[in-house]
Short mmCIF file of N, CA and C in Angstrom, two decimals:
data_model
loop_
_atom_site.label_atom_id
_atom_site.label_comp_id
_atom_site.label_asym_id
_atom_site.label_seq_id
_atom_site.Cartn_x
_atom_site.Cartn_y
_atom_site.Cartn_z
N ASP A 1 102.97 58.98 103.12
CA ASP A 1 103.32 60.32 102.71
C ASP A 1 102.20 61.32 103.00
N LEU A 2 100.96 60.90 102.77
CA LEU A 2 99.84 61.81 103.03
C LEU A 2 99.71 62.12 104.52
N LEU A 3 99.94 61.13 105.35
CA LEU A 3 99.92 61.37 106.80
C LEU A 3 100.94 62.44 107.16
N GLU A 4 102.12 62.38 106.58
CA GLU A 4 103.15 63.39 106.86
C GLU A 4 102.71 64.78 106.41
N VAL A 5 102.04 64.87 105.27
CA VAL A 5 101.51 66.15 104.80
C VAL A 5 100.53 66.71 105.83
N PHE A 6 99.63 65.86 106.31
CA PHE A 6 98.65 66.32 107.30
C PHE A 6 99.34 66.72 108.61
N ARG A 7 100.35 66.00 109.02
CA ARG A 7 101.10 66.36 110.24
C ARG A 7 101.78 67.72 110.07
N LEU A 8 102.37 67.94 108.92
CA LEU A 8 103.03 69.23 108.67
C LEU A 8 102.01 70.37 108.62
N ALA A 9 100.88 70.15 107.99
CA ALA A 9 99.83 71.17 107.97
C ALA A 9 99.40 71.49 109.39
N ASN A 10 99.20 70.47 110.19
CA ASN A 10 98.82 70.67 111.58
C ASN A 10 99.88 71.46 112.34
N ASN A 11 101.13 71.17 112.08
CA ASN A 11 102.23 71.85 112.75
C ASN A 11 102.20 73.36 112.50
N TYR A 12 101.82 73.76 111.29
CA TYR A 12 101.87 75.18 110.93
C TYR A 12 100.56 75.92 111.13
N LEU A 13 99.52 75.22 111.53
CA LEU A 13 98.24 75.90 111.77
C LEU A 13 98.26 76.61 113.12
N ASP A 14 97.62 77.76 113.16
CA ASP A 14 97.39 78.44 114.43
C ASP A 14 96.39 77.62 115.24
N PRO A 15 96.32 77.84 116.56
CA PRO A 15 95.32 77.14 117.36
C PRO A 15 93.92 77.31 116.75
N ASN A 16 93.22 76.21 116.61
CA ASN A 16 91.87 76.17 116.01
C ASN A 16 91.85 76.57 114.55
N GLY A 17 93.01 76.68 113.91
CA GLY A 17 93.08 77.03 112.49
C GLY A 17 92.48 75.95 111.61
N LEU A 18 92.00 76.35 110.46
CA LEU A 18 91.37 75.42 109.53
C LEU A 18 92.33 75.03 108.41
N PHE A 19 92.22 73.79 108.00
CA PHE A 19 92.95 73.25 106.87
C PHE A 19 91.90 72.76 105.88
N VAL A 20 91.83 73.40 104.72
CA VAL A 20 90.84 73.06 103.71
C VAL A 20 91.58 72.53 102.48
N PHE A 21 91.17 71.37 102.01
CA PHE A 21 91.81 70.79 100.83
C PHE A 21 90.79 69.96 100.06
N ASP A 22 91.16 69.58 98.86
CA ASP A 22 90.28 68.74 98.05
C ASP A 22 91.07 67.58 97.48
N PHE A 23 90.35 66.58 97.04
CA PHE A 23 90.98 65.44 96.38
C PHE A 23 90.01 64.81 95.39
N ASN A 24 90.58 64.21 94.34
CA ASN A 24 89.79 63.43 93.40
C ASN A 24 89.55 62.05 93.99
N THR A 25 88.39 61.50 93.71
CA THR A 25 87.99 60.24 94.32
C THR A 25 88.45 59.04 93.50
N VAL A 26 88.40 57.88 94.15
CA VAL A 26 88.66 56.62 93.46
C VAL A 26 87.67 56.47 92.30
N HIS A 27 86.42 56.80 92.55
CA HIS A 27 85.39 56.72 91.49
C HIS A 27 85.81 57.53 90.26
N LYS A 28 86.30 58.73 90.45
CA LYS A 28 86.70 59.56 89.31
C LYS A 28 87.84 58.92 88.53
N TYR A 29 88.88 58.49 89.25
CA TYR A 29 90.03 57.90 88.58
C TYR A 29 89.67 56.58 87.89
N ARG A 30 88.91 55.74 88.58
CA ARG A 30 88.61 54.40 88.07
C ARG A 30 87.51 54.41 87.00
N ASP A 31 86.40 55.09 87.30
CA ASP A 31 85.19 54.97 86.48
C ASP A 31 85.01 56.09 85.46
N VAL A 32 85.59 57.25 85.71
CA VAL A 32 85.39 58.39 84.82
C VAL A 32 86.61 58.60 83.93
N MET A 33 87.79 58.67 84.53
CA MET A 33 89.00 58.99 83.78
C MET A 33 89.79 57.77 83.33
N GLY A 34 89.74 56.69 84.09
CA GLY A 34 90.57 55.53 83.82
C GLY A 34 90.39 54.99 82.41
N GLU A 35 91.52 54.71 81.79
CA GLU A 35 91.54 54.14 80.44
C GLU A 35 90.81 55.02 79.42
N GLN A 36 90.84 56.32 79.63
CA GLN A 36 90.20 57.27 78.72
C GLN A 36 91.27 58.18 78.09
N THR A 37 90.97 58.63 76.90
CA THR A 37 91.79 59.65 76.25
C THR A 37 90.94 60.89 76.07
N ILE A 38 91.49 62.01 76.50
CA ILE A 38 90.81 63.30 76.37
C ILE A 38 91.67 64.14 75.43
N ALA A 39 91.06 64.72 74.43
CA ALA A 39 91.81 65.57 73.49
C ALA A 39 91.00 66.83 73.23
N GLU A 40 91.71 67.93 73.09
CA GLU A 40 91.04 69.20 72.82
C GLU A 40 91.92 70.05 71.94
N ASP A 41 91.30 70.70 70.97
CA ASP A 41 92.01 71.58 70.05
C ASP A 41 91.52 73.00 70.28
N ARG A 42 92.40 73.83 70.79
CA ARG A 42 92.06 75.24 71.06
C ARG A 42 92.82 76.13 70.09
N GLU A 43 92.54 77.42 70.16
CA GLU A 43 93.15 78.36 69.21
C GLU A 43 94.68 78.41 69.34
N ASP A 44 95.18 78.52 70.56
CA ASP A 44 96.62 78.68 70.76
C ASP A 44 97.31 77.44 71.30
N CYS A 45 96.55 76.38 71.54
CA CYS A 45 97.14 75.15 72.05
C CYS A 45 96.18 73.98 71.83
N SER A 46 96.75 72.81 71.91
CA SER A 46 95.98 71.57 71.84
C SER A 46 96.60 70.60 72.83
N PHE A 47 95.81 69.60 73.26
CA PHE A 47 96.39 68.60 74.15
C PHE A 47 95.75 67.24 73.92
N ILE A 48 96.52 66.23 74.26
CA ILE A 48 96.06 64.85 74.30
C ILE A 48 96.42 64.33 75.69
N TRP A 49 95.42 63.78 76.37
CA TRP A 49 95.57 63.37 77.76
C TRP A 49 95.13 61.92 77.86
N ASP A 50 96.08 61.00 78.05
CA ASP A 50 95.80 59.57 78.17
C ASP A 50 95.87 59.16 79.63
N ASN A 51 94.79 58.53 80.12
CA ASN A 51 94.70 58.10 81.53
C ASN A 51 94.77 56.59 81.65
N TYR A 52 95.44 56.15 82.71
CA TYR A 52 95.52 54.73 83.04
C TYR A 52 95.34 54.61 84.55
N TYR A 53 94.39 53.79 84.98
CA TYR A 53 94.17 53.62 86.42
C TYR A 53 94.61 52.22 86.82
N TYR A 54 95.47 52.16 87.85
CA TYR A 54 95.98 50.89 88.37
C TYR A 54 95.27 50.60 89.69
N GLU A 55 94.28 49.73 89.62
CA GLU A 55 93.39 49.43 90.75
C GLU A 55 94.15 48.97 92.00
N ASP A 56 95.08 48.05 91.85
CA ASP A 56 95.77 47.49 93.01
C ASP A 56 96.53 48.55 93.80
N GLU A 57 97.16 49.48 93.10
CA GLU A 57 97.93 50.53 93.78
C GLU A 57 97.11 51.79 94.01
N GLN A 58 95.92 51.86 93.42
CA GLN A 58 95.06 53.04 93.43
C GLN A 58 95.85 54.27 92.93
N ILE A 59 96.49 54.08 91.80
CA ILE A 59 97.28 55.14 91.17
C ILE A 59 96.68 55.46 89.81
N ASN A 60 96.49 56.73 89.54
CA ASN A 60 96.11 57.17 88.20
C ASN A 60 97.36 57.77 87.55
N GLU A 61 97.71 57.21 86.41
CA GLU A 61 98.82 57.74 85.62
C GLU A 61 98.22 58.45 84.42
N TYR A 62 98.71 59.63 84.14
CA TYR A 62 98.29 60.24 82.89
C TYR A 62 99.47 60.83 82.15
N GLU A 63 99.42 60.59 80.85
CA GLU A 63 100.43 61.11 79.94
C GLU A 63 99.79 62.27 79.20
N LEU A 64 100.44 63.39 79.24
CA LEU A 64 99.91 64.62 78.66
C LEU A 64 100.84 65.11 77.57
N SER A 65 100.29 65.30 76.38
CA SER A 65 101.03 65.91 75.27
C SER A 65 100.38 67.25 74.99
N LEU A 66 101.18 68.30 75.11
CA LEU A 66 100.70 69.66 74.87
C LEU A 66 101.34 70.20 73.60
N PHE A 67 100.55 70.89 72.83
CA PHE A 67 101.04 71.54 71.62
C PHE A 67 100.73 73.03 71.78
N ILE A 68 101.77 73.81 72.06
CA ILE A 68 101.62 75.23 72.39
C ILE A 68 102.14 76.07 71.23
N LYS A 69 101.29 76.98 70.77
CA LYS A 69 101.66 77.84 69.64
C LYS A 69 102.75 78.81 70.08
N GLU A 70 103.79 78.91 69.26
CA GLU A 70 104.87 79.84 69.54
C GLU A 70 104.41 81.26 69.23
N LYS A 71 104.88 82.19 70.03
CA LYS A 71 104.51 83.59 69.85
C LYS A 71 104.95 84.11 68.48
N ASP A 72 104.06 84.84 67.83
CA ASP A 72 104.34 85.46 66.52
C ASP A 72 104.77 84.42 65.47
N SER A 73 104.13 83.25 65.51
CA SER A 73 104.49 82.19 64.58
C SER A 73 103.28 81.27 64.37
N ASP A 74 103.33 80.51 63.31
CA ASP A 74 102.32 79.48 63.08
C ASP A 74 102.81 78.11 63.53
N LEU A 75 103.97 78.08 64.19
CA LEU A 75 104.54 76.82 64.66
C LEU A 75 104.07 76.50 66.08
N TYR A 76 103.97 75.22 66.35
CA TYR A 76 103.59 74.72 67.67
C TYR A 76 104.74 73.91 68.24
N ARG A 77 105.01 74.09 69.52
CA ARG A 77 106.05 73.31 70.21
C ARG A 77 105.34 72.23 71.03
N LYS A 78 105.87 71.02 70.96
CA LYS A 78 105.29 69.90 71.68
C LYS A 78 105.99 69.71 73.03
N TYR A 79 105.19 69.54 74.08
CA TYR A 79 105.69 69.27 75.43
C TYR A 79 105.01 67.98 75.90
N GLN A 80 105.75 67.15 76.60
CA GLN A 80 105.18 65.91 77.13
C GLN A 80 105.46 65.81 78.61
N GLU A 81 104.45 65.35 79.34
CA GLU A 81 104.55 65.18 80.79
C GLU A 81 103.88 63.87 81.18
N THR A 82 104.35 63.28 82.26
CA THR A 82 103.70 62.12 82.86
C THR A 82 103.45 62.45 84.32
N HIS A 83 102.23 62.22 84.77
CA HIS A 83 101.84 62.50 86.16
C HIS A 83 101.28 61.24 86.80
N PHE A 84 101.47 61.13 88.10
CA PHE A 84 100.91 60.03 88.88
C PHE A 84 100.12 60.65 90.03
N GLN A 85 98.90 60.18 90.23
CA GLN A 85 98.07 60.69 91.32
C GLN A 85 97.53 59.50 92.09
N LYS A 86 97.61 59.60 93.41
CA LYS A 86 97.15 58.54 94.31
C LYS A 86 95.69 58.78 94.65
N ALA A 87 94.90 57.72 94.59
CA ALA A 87 93.49 57.80 94.95
C ALA A 87 93.30 57.35 96.40
N TYR A 88 92.41 58.04 97.10
CA TYR A 88 92.08 57.69 98.48
C TYR A 88 90.58 57.66 98.66
N GLU A 89 90.12 56.77 99.51
CA GLU A 89 88.72 56.76 99.93
C GLU A 89 88.57 57.81 101.03
N LEU A 90 87.37 58.38 101.15
CA LEU A 90 87.13 59.40 102.17
C LEU A 90 87.41 58.86 103.57
N GLU A 91 87.07 57.62 103.84
CA GLU A 91 87.32 57.06 105.17
C GLU A 91 88.81 57.03 105.50
N THR A 92 89.64 56.77 104.51
CA THR A 92 91.09 56.80 104.73
C THR A 92 91.56 58.22 105.02
N ILE A 93 91.03 59.17 104.29
CA ILE A 93 91.37 60.58 104.52
C ILE A 93 91.00 60.97 105.95
N LYS A 94 89.79 60.62 106.37
CA LYS A 94 89.34 60.94 107.74
C LYS A 94 90.30 60.35 108.77
N ARG A 95 90.65 59.08 108.60
CA ARG A 95 91.52 58.40 109.56
C ARG A 95 92.89 59.09 109.62
N LEU A 96 93.45 59.44 108.48
CA LEU A 96 94.77 60.08 108.45
C LEU A 96 94.73 61.49 109.04
N VAL A 97 93.65 62.22 108.80
CA VAL A 97 93.49 63.55 109.38
C VAL A 97 93.54 63.46 110.90
N VAL A 98 92.79 62.53 111.46
CA VAL A 98 92.75 62.37 112.92
C VAL A 98 94.09 61.86 113.44
N GLU A 99 94.69 60.92 112.74
CA GLU A 99 95.99 60.39 113.15
C GLU A 99 97.06 61.47 113.16
N ALA A 100 96.90 62.48 112.32
CA ALA A 100 97.86 63.59 112.27
C ALA A 100 97.62 64.62 113.37
N GLY A 101 96.60 64.40 114.18
CA GLY A 101 96.33 65.31 115.29
C GLY A 101 95.33 66.40 114.98
N LEU A 102 94.67 66.30 113.83
CA LEU A 102 93.66 67.28 113.45
C LEU A 102 92.27 66.74 113.79
N GLU A 103 91.31 67.63 113.82
CA GLU A 103 89.91 67.23 113.97
C GLU A 103 89.28 67.25 112.57
N PHE A 104 88.66 66.16 112.19
CA PHE A 104 87.91 66.13 110.94
C PHE A 104 86.60 66.89 111.19
N VAL A 105 86.36 67.97 110.44
CA VAL A 105 85.16 68.79 110.63
C VAL A 105 84.04 68.33 109.72
N THR A 106 84.31 68.31 108.41
CA THR A 106 83.27 67.89 107.45
C THR A 106 83.89 67.67 106.09
N ALA A 107 83.07 67.12 105.20
CA ALA A 107 83.45 66.94 103.80
C ALA A 107 82.25 67.28 102.93
N TYR A 108 82.52 67.84 101.75
CA TYR A 108 81.47 68.22 100.81
C TYR A 108 81.76 67.65 99.43
N ASP A 109 80.70 67.31 98.73
CA ASP A 109 80.82 67.04 97.30
C ASP A 109 81.25 68.36 96.66
N ALA A 110 82.21 68.30 95.76
CA ALA A 110 82.79 69.53 95.19
C ALA A 110 81.74 70.48 94.65
N PHE A 111 81.99 71.76 94.90
CA PHE A 111 81.17 72.87 94.41
C PHE A 111 79.76 72.88 95.00
N THR A 112 79.56 72.15 96.09
CA THR A 112 78.25 72.12 96.76
C THR A 112 78.48 72.15 98.27
N ARG A 113 77.40 72.14 98.99
CA ARG A 113 77.46 71.93 100.43
C ARG A 113 76.77 70.62 100.78
N ASN A 114 76.71 69.73 99.80
CA ASN A 114 76.11 68.42 99.98
C ASN A 114 77.15 67.42 100.45
N ALA A 115 76.69 66.42 101.19
CA ALA A 115 77.58 65.35 101.62
C ALA A 115 78.07 64.57 100.40
N PRO A 116 79.30 64.09 100.44
CA PRO A 116 79.80 63.27 99.33
C PRO A 116 78.97 62.00 99.17
N THR A 117 78.93 61.51 97.94
CA THR A 117 78.25 60.25 97.63
C THR A 117 79.23 59.34 96.91
N GLU A 118 78.78 58.13 96.59
CA GLU A 118 79.62 57.21 95.84
C GLU A 118 79.92 57.72 94.44
N GLU A 119 79.10 58.66 93.95
CA GLU A 119 79.29 59.23 92.62
C GLU A 119 80.12 60.53 92.64
N SER A 120 80.52 60.98 93.81
CA SER A 120 81.33 62.19 93.89
C SER A 120 82.66 61.96 93.17
N GLU A 121 83.05 62.96 92.39
CA GLU A 121 84.32 62.89 91.67
C GLU A 121 85.42 63.66 92.38
N ARG A 122 85.02 64.65 93.14
CA ARG A 122 85.97 65.50 93.88
C ARG A 122 85.32 65.85 95.20
N ILE A 123 86.11 65.83 96.26
CA ILE A 123 85.59 66.09 97.60
C ILE A 123 86.43 67.16 98.27
N TYR A 124 85.75 68.10 98.91
CA TYR A 124 86.40 69.12 99.74
C TYR A 124 86.36 68.64 101.18
N VAL A 125 87.47 68.82 101.89
CA VAL A 125 87.56 68.43 103.30
C VAL A 125 87.94 69.64 104.12
N ILE A 126 87.32 69.75 105.29
CA ILE A 126 87.67 70.79 106.26
C ILE A 126 88.12 70.08 107.53
N ALA A 127 89.34 70.40 107.96
CA ALA A 127 89.90 69.87 109.20
C ALA A 127 90.33 71.04 110.06
N ARG A 128 90.41 70.81 111.37
CA ARG A 128 90.76 71.88 112.31
C ARG A 128 91.88 71.43 113.23
N GLU A 129 92.79 72.34 113.49
CA GLU A 129 93.82 72.12 114.50
C GLU A 129 93.11 72.05 115.84
N CYS A 130 93.45 71.08 116.66
CA CYS A 130 92.70 70.94 117.91
C CYS A 130 93.57 70.67 119.14
N GLY A 131 94.89 70.77 119.02
CA GLY A 131 95.72 70.42 120.15
C GLY A 131 96.55 71.54 120.75
N LYS A 132 96.59 72.69 120.11
CA LYS A 132 97.42 73.78 120.59
C LYS A 132 96.60 74.72 121.45
N SER A 133 97.25 75.34 122.40
CA SER A 133 96.57 76.33 123.21
C SER A 133 96.96 77.72 122.73
N LYS A 134 96.01 78.64 122.82
CA LYS A 134 96.29 80.04 122.44
C LYS A 134 97.18 80.65 123.50
N LYS A 135 98.12 81.47 123.06
CA LYS A 135 99.02 82.14 124.01
C LYS A 135 98.64 83.59 124.14
#
């Protein structure tokens, strides 16, 4: 599925256009978020966020319970969501970018211009369209 996303991005890029995206790392899902519960109580809302990381599939599942204060009331409405996120290694991302016909330009540790490390939790990637000619 990710290869198809990269192919579609490449299809819609102008010649030499850039495709910039980010992703959470396996390290973040497995070692930071996996099997953790995050809860926060704010003035107008609260949430409980339960994470589960499935190593074999490299899938992070999280169940989110939101408690949102109703307007002009002291009542809170509860909302529940379940999300699934796929984890990828940077080398896999690079391979899929190239396989989709893009040029892998660089990757950065999030919020920096430093190269990603094994401790990076989020990585920014820059890829370039490289097969179309300008008209």
